[in-house]
């Protein structure tokens, strides 16, 4: 019984589970074949003639090795740097491929004379350069101006063009034609697509021919025997400098330090209110913090200017007038999207013993004002300038405080302290293709010409882009002071300030002046990428008329100058700056102060100017 019971129990037990049953052996790496797959025939890739079963990949053909014994094989990819791929003479690659053919008269496509490609040293063996990264850049500009205008013209004491002239002021119509050709050449080393050049040599010459016709004598020439029209020409050197980067680029953004020596352009602020000129000097400048911080340290020795063209006269001895500049720019200061500039400018003038007569015979130093004695002065300008935007509003502003000493005031022949202020602001708002502008300017005037203080603000060499710029009548035209012909102007050509200077180019700064107040509105309309319309309206006042009253021996002179209205049309037929045509017109609706100074037989007549300008650039 004991032996039969286990056997009986085993015979009644259930069969083993499927996972414990013996399975067929499958080779490693292959999936076990299912029962229904055992008899499946091989796949026929072409079940229909000319078509292939989707998802079927035919086996690759046998590997073919091609040998070319003795041939020079290309280096393997591992032999090249992984971050760059050198291409011999990459500048001429597209021409080698037949994509571009160089044309000397085509400044848009690749052109060796526009600095698009390096100089081929084999073609210029006489040029003392080494390396394959020297470039040559040529710029040619033709600037043509025709300008009919009216302004108060004093009648000469000795003679006039019209013997029947009885008034203090004669016929007010005159016309100017000016043609300027500018040729600039630069030789520079270094690929300048993303970084400044290592070294640069630059020369720019300007040749001007001008013709002026006025209705009265002793306006163009001091001699009354000379005619009332003039044809003049002059060749000036506007740039001649060497620029050298002597510091290594210490960031991926190519921050640098450079020194520039020679005749060079310099603008002390964003809009050119204080010093915007091309003068002989040495300047150290550069950037840091990915170009967010910029600085300038400069010293300039002012050159004499040609009287009628305003170009640099390098064959004449430089003036005893020196300008020292230190400024710093910081982006996103005080708020994001706003660039702040802090500047200190020192003007040292030592021309007390210098008697200067311009080419037309008029004295320019000292000016024909007051005691007619020579002057010299020291003045320091402390300035803060800002440019950028606050939200949707574009903003540009300047503030200057002038402090110093005039060694010999022309009213008292005594030293006087200089303390004057200037402020200007322009805000604009863009709406699609329209820009609307608000402008305001203030230049303090001198309140008492006979005390030992001079409170009228004057610049060193202003050339502002503000409140309509050269479209504006007041900025564009020089208004001669009564009795002085062209020897003294209430304001200066291409200037904003009422400085009572003999000349912006050759005269001295004058801090005994009536100052200025300006409020203006304007708008720009970009009707197409090629065509723009602009309009400006400025209301102007003298800030203080005390010195005008002293010079004219009048009891009181009103402050209002009047309304300056202007409009301009600018057409760029190629939508570039290579061809620019401008036609503008401006009028001055004289206020009580202007009428008081320039009272004529027809004192209700307003003054106008028209400017036709064509600029061609290569």
Coordinates of C-alpha atoms in Angstrom, one line a residue:
X1 CA 0.0 0.0 0.0
X2 CA 2.7 2.4 0.8
X3 CA 4.4 1.8 -2.5
X4 CA 1.3 2.1 -4.7
X5 CA 0.0 5.4 -3.2
X6 CA 2.7 7.7 -4.6
X7 CA 2.4 6.1 -8.0
X8 CA -1.3 6.6 -8.0
X9 CA -1.0 10.2 -7.0
X10 CA 1.5 10.8 -9.7
X11 CA -0.7 9.2 -12.3
X12 CA -3.6 11.5 -11.4
X13 CA -1.5 14.8 -11.4
X14 CA -2.2 17.6 -14.0
X15 CA 0.2 18.1 -17.0
X16 CA 3.0 20.7 -16.5
X17 CA 2.3 24.4 -17.4
X18 CA 3.3 25.6 -20.8
X19 CA 6.3 27.6 -19.6
X20 CA 7.8 24.5 -18.1
X21 CA 7.4 22.5 -21.4
X22 CA 10.5 22.0 -23.5
X23 CA 10.9 24.7 -26.2
X24 CA 12.9 24.7 -29.4
X25 CA 16.4 26.1 -29.1
X26 CA 16.7 29.6 -30.7
X27 CA 20.1 31.0 -31.8
X28 CA 21.3 34.0 -29.7
X29 CA 20.2 37.4 -31.1
X30 CA 17.2 36.1 -33.0
X31 CA 13.6 36.1 -32.1
X32 CA 12.0 32.7 -31.7
X33 CA 10.0 31.7 -34.7
X34 CA 6.2 31.5 -34.3
X35 CA 4.4 28.3 -35.5
X36 CA 2.6 30.2 -38.2
X37 CA 5.8 31.7 -39.5
X38 CA 7.5 28.3 -40.1
X39 CA 5.9 27.8 -43.5
X40 CA 5.8 31.5 -44.8
X41 CA 7.5 31.8 -48.2
X42 CA 10.2 34.5 -48.8
X43 CA 9.0 38.0 -49.6
X44 CA 8.6 38.9 -53.2
X45 CA 9.6 42.6 -53.6
X46 CA 7.9 42.9 -57.0
X47 CA 4.4 41.6 -56.6
X48 CA 3.4 43.9 -59.5
X49 CA 5.7 44.5 -62.4
X50 CA 7.5 47.9 -62.1
X51 CA 6.4 48.4 -58.4
X52 CA 8.1 47.5 -55.1
X53 CA 6.5 46.3 -52.0
X54 CA 6.3 49.2 -49.4
X55 CA 8.7 48.8 -46.6
X56 CA 11.1 46.6 -48.5
X57 CA 14.8 47.6 -48.6
X58 CA 16.9 45.8 -51.2
X59 CA 20.3 44.5 -50.1
X60 CA 23.3 46.8 -50.8
X61 CA 25.6 45.9 -53.6
X62 CA 29.0 44.6 -53.0
X63 CA 31.6 47.2 -51.7
X64 CA 33.7 48.6 -54.5
X65 CA 37.2 50.0 -53.8
X66 CA 38.8 52.2 -56.4
X67 CA 42.5 52.7 -56.2
X68 CA 44.5 55.5 -58.0
X69 CA 48.1 54.7 -57.3
X70 CA 50.4 57.9 -57.2
X71 CA 47.5 60.3 -56.8
X72 CA 47.6 63.0 -54.0
X73 CA 44.8 62.2 -51.7
X74 CA 42.8 64.9 -49.8
X75 CA 43.5 65.0 -46.1
X76 CA 40.9 63.2 -44.0
X77 CA 38.3 65.2 -42.1
X78 CA 40.2 64.7 -38.9
X79 CA 43.1 66.8 -40.2
X80 CA 41.0 70.1 -40.3
X81 CA 40.0 72.2 -37.3
X82 CA 36.5 71.4 -36.2
X83 CA 35.5 75.1 -35.6
X84 CA 36.6 76.6 -39.0
X85 CA 37.2 75.6 -42.6
X86 CA 39.8 77.7 -44.4
X87 CA 39.1 78.7 -48.0
X88 CA 42.0 80.3 -49.9
X89 CA 41.1 83.9 -50.9
X90 CA 37.5 83.7 -49.8
X91 CA 36.9 87.3 -51.1
X92 CA 37.3 86.2 -54.7
X93 CA 35.5 82.9 -54.3
X94 CA 32.2 84.1 -55.7
X95 CA 33.9 85.6 -58.7
X96 CA 35.7 82.3 -59.3
X97 CA 32.3 80.6 -59.3
X98 CA 31.0 83.1 -61.9
X99 CA 28.5 84.7 -59.5
X100 CA 29.9 88.2 -59.5
X101 CA 32.0 90.1 -62.0
X102 CA 33.8 93.2 -60.6
X103 CA 33.0 96.5 -62.1
X104 CA 34.8 99.7 -61.2
X105 CA 31.7 101.7 -61.5
X106 CA 29.5 99.4 -59.4
X107 CA 29.8 100.3 -55.7
X108 CA 27.0 97.9 -54.7
X109 CA 28.6 94.5 -55.5
X110 CA 32.1 93.4 -54.6
X111 CA 34.5 96.2 -55.5
X112 CA 38.2 96.3 -54.5
X113 CA 38.1 100.1 -54.5
X114 CA 35.3 100.0 -51.9
X115 CA 37.2 97.8 -49.5
X116 CA 35.2 94.6 -50.3
X117 CA 38.3 92.6 -51.2
X118 CA 42.0 92.9 -50.1
X119 CA 44.6 94.5 -52.3
X120 CA 46.4 92.1 -54.7
X121 CA 50.0 92.9 -53.8
X122 CA 51.2 91.5 -57.1
X123 CA 49.5 94.3 -58.9
X124 CA 50.9 97.0 -56.7
X125 CA 54.5 95.9 -55.8
X126 CA 55.4 99.6 -55.1
X127 CA 53.1 99.7 -52.2
X128 CA 55.0 99.1 -48.9
X129 CA 52.5 96.6 -47.4
X130 CA 52.9 93.1 -46.0
X131 CA 50.2 90.5 -45.6
X132 CA 47.0 89.6 -47.4
X133 CA 44.6 91.7 -45.3
X134 CA 45.2 95.2 -46.6
X135 CA 42.2 97.0 -48.0
X136 CA 41.7 100.2 -50.0
X137 CA 38.6 102.4 -49.8
X138 CA 37.7 105.3 -52.1
X139 CA 34.8 107.7 -51.5
X140 CA 33.7 110.4 -54.0
X141 CA 31.0 112.9 -53.2
X142 CA 29.5 115.7 -55.2
X143 CA 27.5 118.2 -53.2
X144 CA 25.6 120.8 -55.2
X145 CA 23.6 123.7 -53.5
X146 CA 21.6 126.5 -55.0
X147 CA 20.0 128.8 -52.5
X148 CA 18.0 132.0 -53.2
X149 CA 17.2 133.8 -50.0
X150 CA 16.2 137.1 -48.4
X151 CA 17.7 138.6 -45.2
X152 CA 18.3 142.1 -43.8
X153 CA 21.2 143.7 -45.7
X154 CA 22.6 146.9 -44.3
X155 CA 23.3 149.7 -46.7
X156 CA 27.0 150.7 -46.9
X157 CA 28.0 154.1 -45.6
X158 CA 30.2 155.0 -48.6
X159 CA 28.1 153.7 -51.5
X160 CA 25.3 151.4 -52.5
X161 CA 24.2 149.8 -55.7
X162 CA 21.1 152.0 -55.8
X163 CA 21.8 155.8 -55.4
X164 CA 18.2 156.3 -54.5
X165 CA 18.4 154.1 -51.4
X166 CA 17.3 156.1 -48.4
X167 CA 16.7 153.4 -45.8
X168 CA 19.3 151.8 -43.4
X169 CA 18.6 148.4 -45.0
X170 CA 18.7 147.8 -48.8
X171 CA 17.3 145.2 -51.1
X172 CA 17.2 141.9 -49.2
X173 CA 17.4 139.3 -52.1
X174 CA 20.6 137.3 -52.7
X175 CA 21.5 134.0 -54.2
X176 CA 24.2 131.4 -53.6
X177 CA 25.5 128.6 -55.8
X178 CA 28.0 126.2 -54.2
X179 CA 29.6 123.1 -55.7
X180 CA 31.8 120.9 -53.5
X181 CA 33.7 117.8 -54.6
X182 CA 35.0 115.5 -51.9
X183 CA 37.5 112.7 -52.4
X184 CA 38.4 110.4 -49.6
X185 CA 40.9 107.6 -49.6
X186 CA 41.7 105.1 -46.9
X187 CA 44.3 102.3 -46.6
X188 CA 43.6 99.9 -43.7
X189 CA 44.8 96.6 -42.4
X190 CA 42.5 93.9 -40.9
X191 CA 39.2 92.3 -41.8
X192 CA 36.7 94.9 -40.6
X193 CA 33.5 92.9 -40.9
X194 CA 33.4 92.3 -37.1
X195 CA 36.2 94.3 -35.7
X196 CA 38.0 97.7 -36.2
X197 CA 41.1 97.8 -38.4
X198 CA 44.5 97.3 -36.9
X199 CA 45.9 100.4 -38.6
X200 CA 44.3 103.0 -40.9
X201 CA 45.6 105.8 -43.1
X202 CA 43.0 108.3 -44.3
X203 CA 43.1 111.4 -46.5
X204 CA 40.1 113.5 -47.5
X205 CA 40.3 116.5 -49.8
X206 CA 37.4 118.9 -50.6
X207 CA 37.3 121.4 -53.5
X208 CA 34.7 124.1 -53.4
X209 CA 33.5 126.6 -56.0
X210 CA 31.0 129.2 -54.9
X211 CA 29.2 132.1 -56.5
X212 CA 27.3 134.7 -54.5
X213 CA 25.3 137.7 -55.8
X214 CA 23.9 140.3 -53.3
X215 CA 22.2 143.6 -54.1
X216 CA 24.4 145.8 -51.9
X217 CA 28.1 146.7 -51.8
X218 CA 30.4 146.1 -48.8
X219 CA 28.6 142.9 -48.0
X220 CA 31.0 140.6 -49.9
X221 CA 34.0 142.8 -49.8
X222 CA 35.1 145.5 -47.5
X223 CA 36.1 147.8 -50.4
X224 CA 33.1 149.7 -51.8
X225 CA 34.8 149.8 -55.2
X226 CA 34.4 146.0 -55.6
X227 CA 31.3 144.6 -57.1
X228 CA 28.4 143.0 -55.2
X229 CA 29.0 139.5 -56.7
X230 CA 31.8 137.1 -56.1
X231 CA 33.2 133.9 -57.6
X232 CA 35.6 132.0 -55.4
X233 CA 37.3 128.6 -55.1
X234 CA 39.3 126.7 -52.5
X235 CA 40.9 123.3 -51.9
X236 CA 40.9 122.1 -48.3
X237 CA 42.2 119.1 -46.4
X238 CA 39.4 117.8 -44.2
X239 CA 41.0 114.5 -43.1
X240 CA 44.6 113.4 -42.9
X241 CA 45.2 111.0 -40.0
X242 CA 46.7 107.7 -38.8
X243 CA 44.6 105.4 -36.6
X244 CA 46.4 102.6 -34.8
X245 CA 44.9 99.9 -32.5
X246 CA 47.7 99.2 -30.0
X247 CA 45.7 97.1 -27.6
X248 CA 44.7 93.4 -28.1
X249 CA 41.0 92.7 -28.5
X250 CA 40.2 91.4 -25.0
X251 CA 36.7 90.0 -25.7
X252 CA 34.7 88.2 -28.3
X253 CA 33.0 91.5 -29.0
X254 CA 36.3 93.1 -30.0
X255 CA 36.6 95.9 -27.4
X256 CA 39.6 98.0 -28.3
X257 CA 41.8 101.0 -27.5
X258 CA 43.0 103.1 -30.4
X259 CA 45.0 106.3 -30.9
X260 CA 44.3 108.7 -33.9
X261 CA 46.6 111.5 -34.8
X262 CA 46.1 114.2 -37.5
X263 CA 43.2 116.1 -39.0
X264 CA 40.2 114.2 -38.0
X265 CA 36.4 114.7 -37.4
X266 CA 35.1 114.9 -33.9
X267 CA 31.7 115.5 -32.4
X268 CA 31.5 116.1 -28.7
X269 CA 27.9 115.2 -28.2
X270 CA 25.1 113.4 -30.0
X271 CA 23.7 116.4 -32.0
X272 CA 26.8 118.6 -32.4
X273 CA 25.8 121.4 -30.1
X274 CA 29.2 122.3 -28.7
X275 CA 32.1 121.1 -30.9
X276 CA 31.5 119.4 -34.3
X277 CA 34.4 120.0 -36.6
X278 CA 37.4 118.5 -38.4
X279 CA 40.5 119.7 -36.7
X280 CA 44.2 118.8 -36.1
X281 CA 44.5 116.7 -33.0
X282 CA 45.4 113.5 -31.1
X283 CA 42.7 111.3 -29.7
X284 CA 42.7 108.2 -27.5
X285 CA 39.4 106.3 -27.7
X286 CA 38.0 102.8 -27.2
X287 CA 35.3 100.6 -25.8
X288 CA 34.9 98.1 -23.0
X289 CA 32.2 95.8 -21.6
X290 CA 31.1 94.5 -25.0
X291 CA 30.9 98.1 -26.3
X292 CA 28.5 99.2 -23.6
X293 CA 31.2 101.6 -22.3
X294 CA 33.0 104.0 -24.7
X295 CA 35.4 106.9 -24.0
X296 CA 37.4 109.7 -25.7
X297 CA 40.5 111.6 -24.6
X298 CA 41.4 114.3 -27.1
X299 CA 43.5 117.4 -27.7
X300 CA 42.9 119.6 -30.7
X301 CA 44.8 122.6 -32.2
X302 CA 42.4 124.5 -34.2
X303 CA 43.2 125.3 -37.8
X304 CA 42.4 128.4 -39.7
X305 CA 39.4 128.2 -42.1
X306 CA 38.9 129.6 -45.5
X307 CA 36.5 132.5 -45.3
X308 CA 34.1 131.7 -48.1
X309 CA 34.1 127.9 -48.2
X310 CA 34.6 127.1 -44.5
X311 CA 37.3 124.4 -45.4
X312 CA 40.5 123.9 -43.5
X313 CA 43.4 126.1 -44.7
X314 CA 46.4 124.0 -43.8
X315 CA 48.9 126.4 -45.5
X316 CA 48.2 129.0 -42.9
X317 CA 49.5 128.9 -39.3
X318 CA 47.1 127.2 -36.8
X319 CA 45.3 129.4 -34.4
X320 CA 46.3 129.9 -30.7
X321 CA 43.1 128.2 -29.8
X322 CA 43.2 124.7 -28.1
X323 CA 40.4 122.3 -27.2
X324 CA 40.8 119.4 -24.7
X325 CA 38.1 116.8 -24.4
X326 CA 37.3 113.9 -22.1
X327 CA 34.0 112.1 -22.3
X328 CA 32.5 108.7 -21.5
X329 CA 29.4 106.9 -22.8
X330 CA 27.5 104.3 -21.0
X331 CA 24.6 102.3 -22.5
X332 CA 21.5 101.5 -20.5
X333 CA 22.2 104.3 -18.0
X334 CA 20.2 105.6 -16.1
X335 CA 17.5 103.3 -17.5
X336 CA 17.6 100.6 -20.1
X337 CA 17.6 101.7 -23.8
X338 CA 19.1 105.1 -22.8
X339 CA 22.8 106.0 -23.5
X340 CA 24.3 108.6 -21.2
X341 CA 27.3 110.7 -21.9
X342 CA 29.4 112.7 -19.4
X343 CA 31.8 115.2 -20.9
X344 CA 34.4 117.8 -19.9
X345 CA 35.7 120.2 -22.5
X346 CA 38.3 122.9 -21.9
X347 CA 38.8 125.7 -24.5
X348 CA 42.0 127.6 -24.0
X349 CA 42.2 130.7 -26.3
X350 CA 45.4 132.8 -26.5
X351 CA 44.6 135.2 -29.3
X352 CA 44.7 138.6 -27.5
X353 CA 47.6 139.8 -29.6
X354 CA 46.3 138.3 -32.9
X355 CA 44.7 140.6 -35.4
X356 CA 43.1 138.6 -38.2
X357 CA 41.6 139.9 -41.4
X358 CA 39.6 137.5 -43.5
X359 CA 40.1 137.1 -47.3
X360 CA 37.3 139.6 -48.0
X361 CA 39.0 142.3 -45.9
X362 CA 36.7 142.2 -42.8
X363 CA 38.3 142.0 -39.3
X364 CA 37.3 138.8 -37.6
X365 CA 39.7 138.8 -34.6
X366 CA 39.0 140.9 -32.5
X367 CA 35.4 141.3 -33.4
X368 CA 34.1 144.8 -34.3
X369 CA 32.2 145.1 -31.0
X370 CA 32.8 147.3 -28.0
X371 CA 36.3 148.6 -27.4
X372 CA 37.8 146.6 -30.3
X373 CA 40.6 145.2 -28.1
X374 CA 42.0 141.7 -28.4
X375 CA 40.6 139.0 -26.2
X376 CA 41.7 135.7 -24.7
X377 CA 39.8 133.3 -22.4
X378 CA 39.6 130.0 -20.6
X379 CA 36.3 128.2 -20.4
X380 CA 35.4 124.7 -19.1
X381 CA 32.2 123.1 -20.4
X382 CA 30.6 120.5 -18.1
X383 CA 28.1 118.5 -20.0
X384 CA 25.6 115.6 -19.8
X385 CA 24.0 114.3 -22.9
X386 CA 21.5 111.5 -23.4
X387 CA 20.2 109.6 -26.4
X388 CA 17.9 106.6 -26.7
X389 CA 14.3 106.0 -25.9
X390 CA 11.8 105.6 -23.0
X391 CA 9.2 103.2 -24.0
X392 CA 7.9 104.3 -27.4
X393 CA 9.3 107.8 -27.1
X394 CA 12.7 108.6 -28.7
X395 CA 14.7 111.1 -26.6
X396 CA 17.8 113.2 -27.2
X397 CA 19.0 115.8 -24.7
X398 CA 22.0 118.0 -23.9
X399 CA 23.0 120.1 -21.0
X400 CA 26.1 122.3 -20.7
X401 CA 27.4 124.6 -18.0
X402 CA 30.2 126.9 -19.1
X403 CA 32.6 128.2 -16.4
X404 CA 35.7 130.3 -16.9
X405 CA 37.3 133.7 -17.3
X406 CA 37.4 136.2 -20.1
X407 CA 40.7 138.1 -19.8
X408 CA 39.3 141.3 -21.5
X409 CA 35.6 141.9 -21.8
X410 CA 34.9 144.1 -24.9
X411 CA 32.4 146.2 -22.9
X412 CA 34.6 147.0 -19.9
X413 CA 38.3 146.1 -20.8
X414 CA 38.4 144.2 -17.6
X415 CA 38.5 140.5 -16.7
X416 CA 35.1 138.9 -16.3
X417 CA 33.9 135.6 -15.0
X418 CA 32.0 133.3 -17.4
X419 CA 28.9 131.5 -16.1
X420 CA 26.5 130.4 -18.7
X421 CA 24.1 127.4 -19.4
X422 CA 22.7 125.6 -22.3
X423 CA 20.0 122.9 -22.5
X424 CA 18.2 121.2 -25.4
X425 CA 15.8 118.3 -25.7
X426 CA 14.0 116.6 -28.5
X427 CA 11.4 113.9 -28.1
X428 CA 9.8 112.0 -31.0
X429 CA 7.1 109.4 -31.4
X430 CA 6.9 106.9 -34.3
X431 CA 3.6 105.8 -35.7
X432 CA 4.1 103.4 -38.7
X433 CA 5.7 105.6 -41.4
X434 CA 5.3 108.9 -39.4
X435 CA 7.5 110.5 -36.8
X436 CA 6.3 113.5 -34.7
X437 CA 8.8 115.7 -32.9
X438 CA 8.8 118.2 -30.1
X439 CA 11.9 120.4 -29.6
X440 CA 13.1 122.8 -27.0
X441 CA 16.3 124.8 -26.5
X442 CA 17.6 127.3 -24.0
X443 CA 20.8 129.3 -24.1
X444 CA 21.3 131.8 -21.3
X445 CA 21.9 135.4 -22.2
X446 CA 24.0 138.1 -20.5
X447 CA 21.9 140.2 -18.2
X448 CA 24.4 143.1 -17.6
X449 CA 27.1 143.9 -20.1
X450 CA 28.9 146.3 -17.8
X451 CA 29.4 144.0 -14.8
X452 CA 32.3 141.6 -14.3
X453 CA 30.2 138.5 -15.3
X454 CA 29.4 137.2 -18.7
X455 CA 26.3 135.0 -18.8
X456 CA 25.7 134.5 -22.5
X457 CA 26.3 130.9 -23.6
X458 CA 28.4 130.3 -26.7
X459 CA 29.8 127.1 -28.2
X460 CA 33.3 126.4 -29.7
X461 CA 32.1 125.3 -33.1
X462 CA 28.5 124.3 -33.3
X463 CA 26.9 122.4 -36.2
X464 CA 23.7 121.1 -34.7
X465 CA 21.3 118.5 -36.1
X466 CA 18.2 119.8 -34.3
X467 CA 14.8 121.5 -34.8
X468 CA 14.8 121.1 -38.6
X469 CA 18.6 121.5 -39.0
X470 CA 19.6 123.1 -42.3
X471 CA 16.0 123.3 -43.4
X472 CA 15.3 125.9 -40.7
X473 CA 15.6 129.5 -41.8
X474 CA 17.2 130.7 -38.5
X475 CA 19.8 127.8 -38.4
X476 CA 20.6 128.0 -42.1
X477 CA 21.0 131.8 -42.5
X478 CA 23.3 134.4 -41.0
X479 CA 21.6 137.5 -39.9
X480 CA 24.1 140.5 -40.0
X481 CA 24.1 142.8 -37.0
X482 CA 23.0 146.3 -38.0
X483 CA 25.9 148.5 -39.2
X484 CA 28.5 145.8 -39.5
X485 CA 27.7 144.3 -42.9
X486 CA 28.9 140.7 -42.7
X487 CA 31.5 141.5 -40.0
X488 CA 29.2 140.6 -37.1
X489 CA 26.2 138.3 -37.2
X490 CA 23.4 137.9 -34.7
X491 CA 23.6 134.2 -35.3
X492 CA 25.9 132.0 -37.5
X493 CA 25.3 130.0 -40.6
X494 CA 24.5 126.4 -39.7
X495 CA 24.2 127.4 -36.1
X496 CA 21.5 127.8 -33.4
X497 CA 23.0 130.3 -31.0
X498 CA 22.7 134.1 -31.0
X499 CA 26.4 134.6 -30.3
X500 CA 27.2 138.0 -32.0
X501 CA 30.4 136.5 -33.5
X502 CA 32.3 137.8 -36.5
X503 CA 32.5 134.2 -37.8
X504 CA 31.9 130.7 -36.6
X505 CA 34.9 129.6 -38.6
X506 CA 37.4 132.4 -37.8
X507 CA 36.0 134.3 -34.9
X508 CA 36.2 133.8 -31.1
X509 CA 33.5 132.6 -28.7
X510 CA 31.5 135.5 -27.3
X511 CA 29.8 135.2 -23.9
X512 CA 28.3 138.7 -24.1
X513 CA 25.3 137.7 -26.2
X514 CA 21.5 137.8 -25.9
X515 CA 21.0 134.0 -25.6
X516 CA 18.1 132.0 -27.2
X517 CA 14.9 130.3 -26.4
X518 CA 13.2 127.9 -28.8
X519 CA 10.1 125.8 -28.9
X520 CA 9.4 123.7 -31.9
X521 CA 7.2 121.0 -33.4
X522 CA 7.9 118.9 -36.5
X523 CA 7.0 115.8 -38.4
X524 CA 8.6 113.4 -40.9
X525 CA 6.5 111.3 -43.3
X526 CA 8.2 108.4 -45.1
X527 CA 5.7 108.1 -47.9
X528 CA 7.8 105.5 -49.6
X529 CA 11.3 104.1 -48.9
X530 CA 12.6 106.6 -51.4
X531 CA 10.5 109.7 -50.6
X532 CA 10.2 111.7 -47.3
X533 CA 8.4 114.9 -46.4
X534 CA 9.4 116.9 -43.4
X535 CA 7.9 120.0 -41.8
X536 CA 9.0 122.1 -38.8
X537 CA 7.7 125.1 -36.9
X538 CA 9.9 126.9 -34.4
X539 CA 9.1 129.9 -32.2
X540 CA 12.2 131.8 -31.2
X541 CA 13.1 134.5 -28.6
X542 CA 16.2 136.3 -27.3
X543 CA 16.7 135.2 -23.7
X544 CA 18.0 138.7 -22.6
X545 CA 18.4 141.8 -24.8
X546 CA 20.5 143.9 -22.4
X547 CA 23.7 143.7 -24.5
X548 CA 21.7 144.4 -27.7
X549 CA 20.3 147.5 -26.1
X550 CA 23.8 148.6 -25.1
X551 CA 25.3 148.0 -28.6
X552 CA 22.3 149.7 -30.3
X553 CA 21.9 152.5 -27.7
X554 CA 18.2 151.7 -27.4
X555 CA 16.1 151.8 -24.3
X556 CA 14.3 148.5 -24.8
X557 CA 14.2 145.8 -27.4
X558 CA 11.5 143.1 -27.3
X559 CA 12.6 139.5 -26.9
X560 CA 10.5 137.8 -29.7
X561 CA 12.4 136.9 -32.8
X562 CA 9.5 135.3 -34.6
X563 CA 8.2 132.1 -36.1
X564 CA 10.5 129.9 -38.3
X565 CA 8.4 127.7 -40.6
X566 CA 10.0 125.2 -43.0
X567 CA 9.2 122.2 -45.1
X568 CA 11.4 119.8 -47.1
X569 CA 11.1 117.0 -49.6
X570 CA 13.9 114.4 -49.8
X571 CA 14.0 111.8 -52.6
X572 CA 16.4 108.9 -52.7
X573 CA 15.6 107.2 -56.1
X574 CA 17.7 104.1 -55.3
X575 CA 16.6 103.9 -51.7
X576 CA 20.2 104.4 -50.7
X577 CA 22.4 107.4 -49.8
X578 CA 24.2 107.3 -53.1
X579 CA 21.8 109.7 -54.7
X580 CA 19.9 112.2 -52.5
X581 CA 17.9 115.1 -53.8
X582 CA 16.5 117.7 -51.4
X583 CA 14.2 120.7 -52.0
X584 CA 13.2 122.8 -49.0
X585 CA 11.7 126.2 -48.3
X586 CA 11.6 128.2 -45.1
X587 CA 10.3 131.6 -44.0
X588 CA 10.7 133.8 -40.9
X589 CA 7.6 135.6 -39.7
X590 CA 9.4 138.4 -37.9
X591 CA 8.4 139.1 -34.3
X592 CA 8.6 142.4 -32.5
X593 CA 12.3 142.0 -31.4
X594 CA 13.4 141.2 -35.0
X595 CA 11.4 144.1 -36.4
X596 CA 13.0 146.4 -33.8
X597 CA 16.5 145.4 -34.8
X598 CA 15.9 145.4 -38.6
X599 CA 13.3 148.0 -39.2
X600 CA 12.9 148.7 -43.0
X601 CA 10.7 150.8 -45.2
X602 CA 8.5 147.7 -45.6
X603 CA 8.7 146.4 -42.0
X604 CA 5.8 143.9 -42.5
X605 CA 7.8 141.9 -45.0
X606 CA 8.8 138.4 -44.0
X607 CA 12.0 136.7 -45.1
X608 CA 12.4 133.4 -46.9
X609 CA 15.0 130.9 -48.2
X610 CA 14.9 128.1 -50.7
X611 CA 17.4 125.2 -50.7
X612 CA 17.9 122.9 -53.7
X613 CA 20.6 120.3 -52.9
X614 CA 21.8 117.3 -54.9
X615 CA 24.3 114.8 -53.3
X616 CA 25.9 112.1 -55.3
X617 CA 28.1 109.5 -53.5
X618 CA 30.3 106.8 -54.8

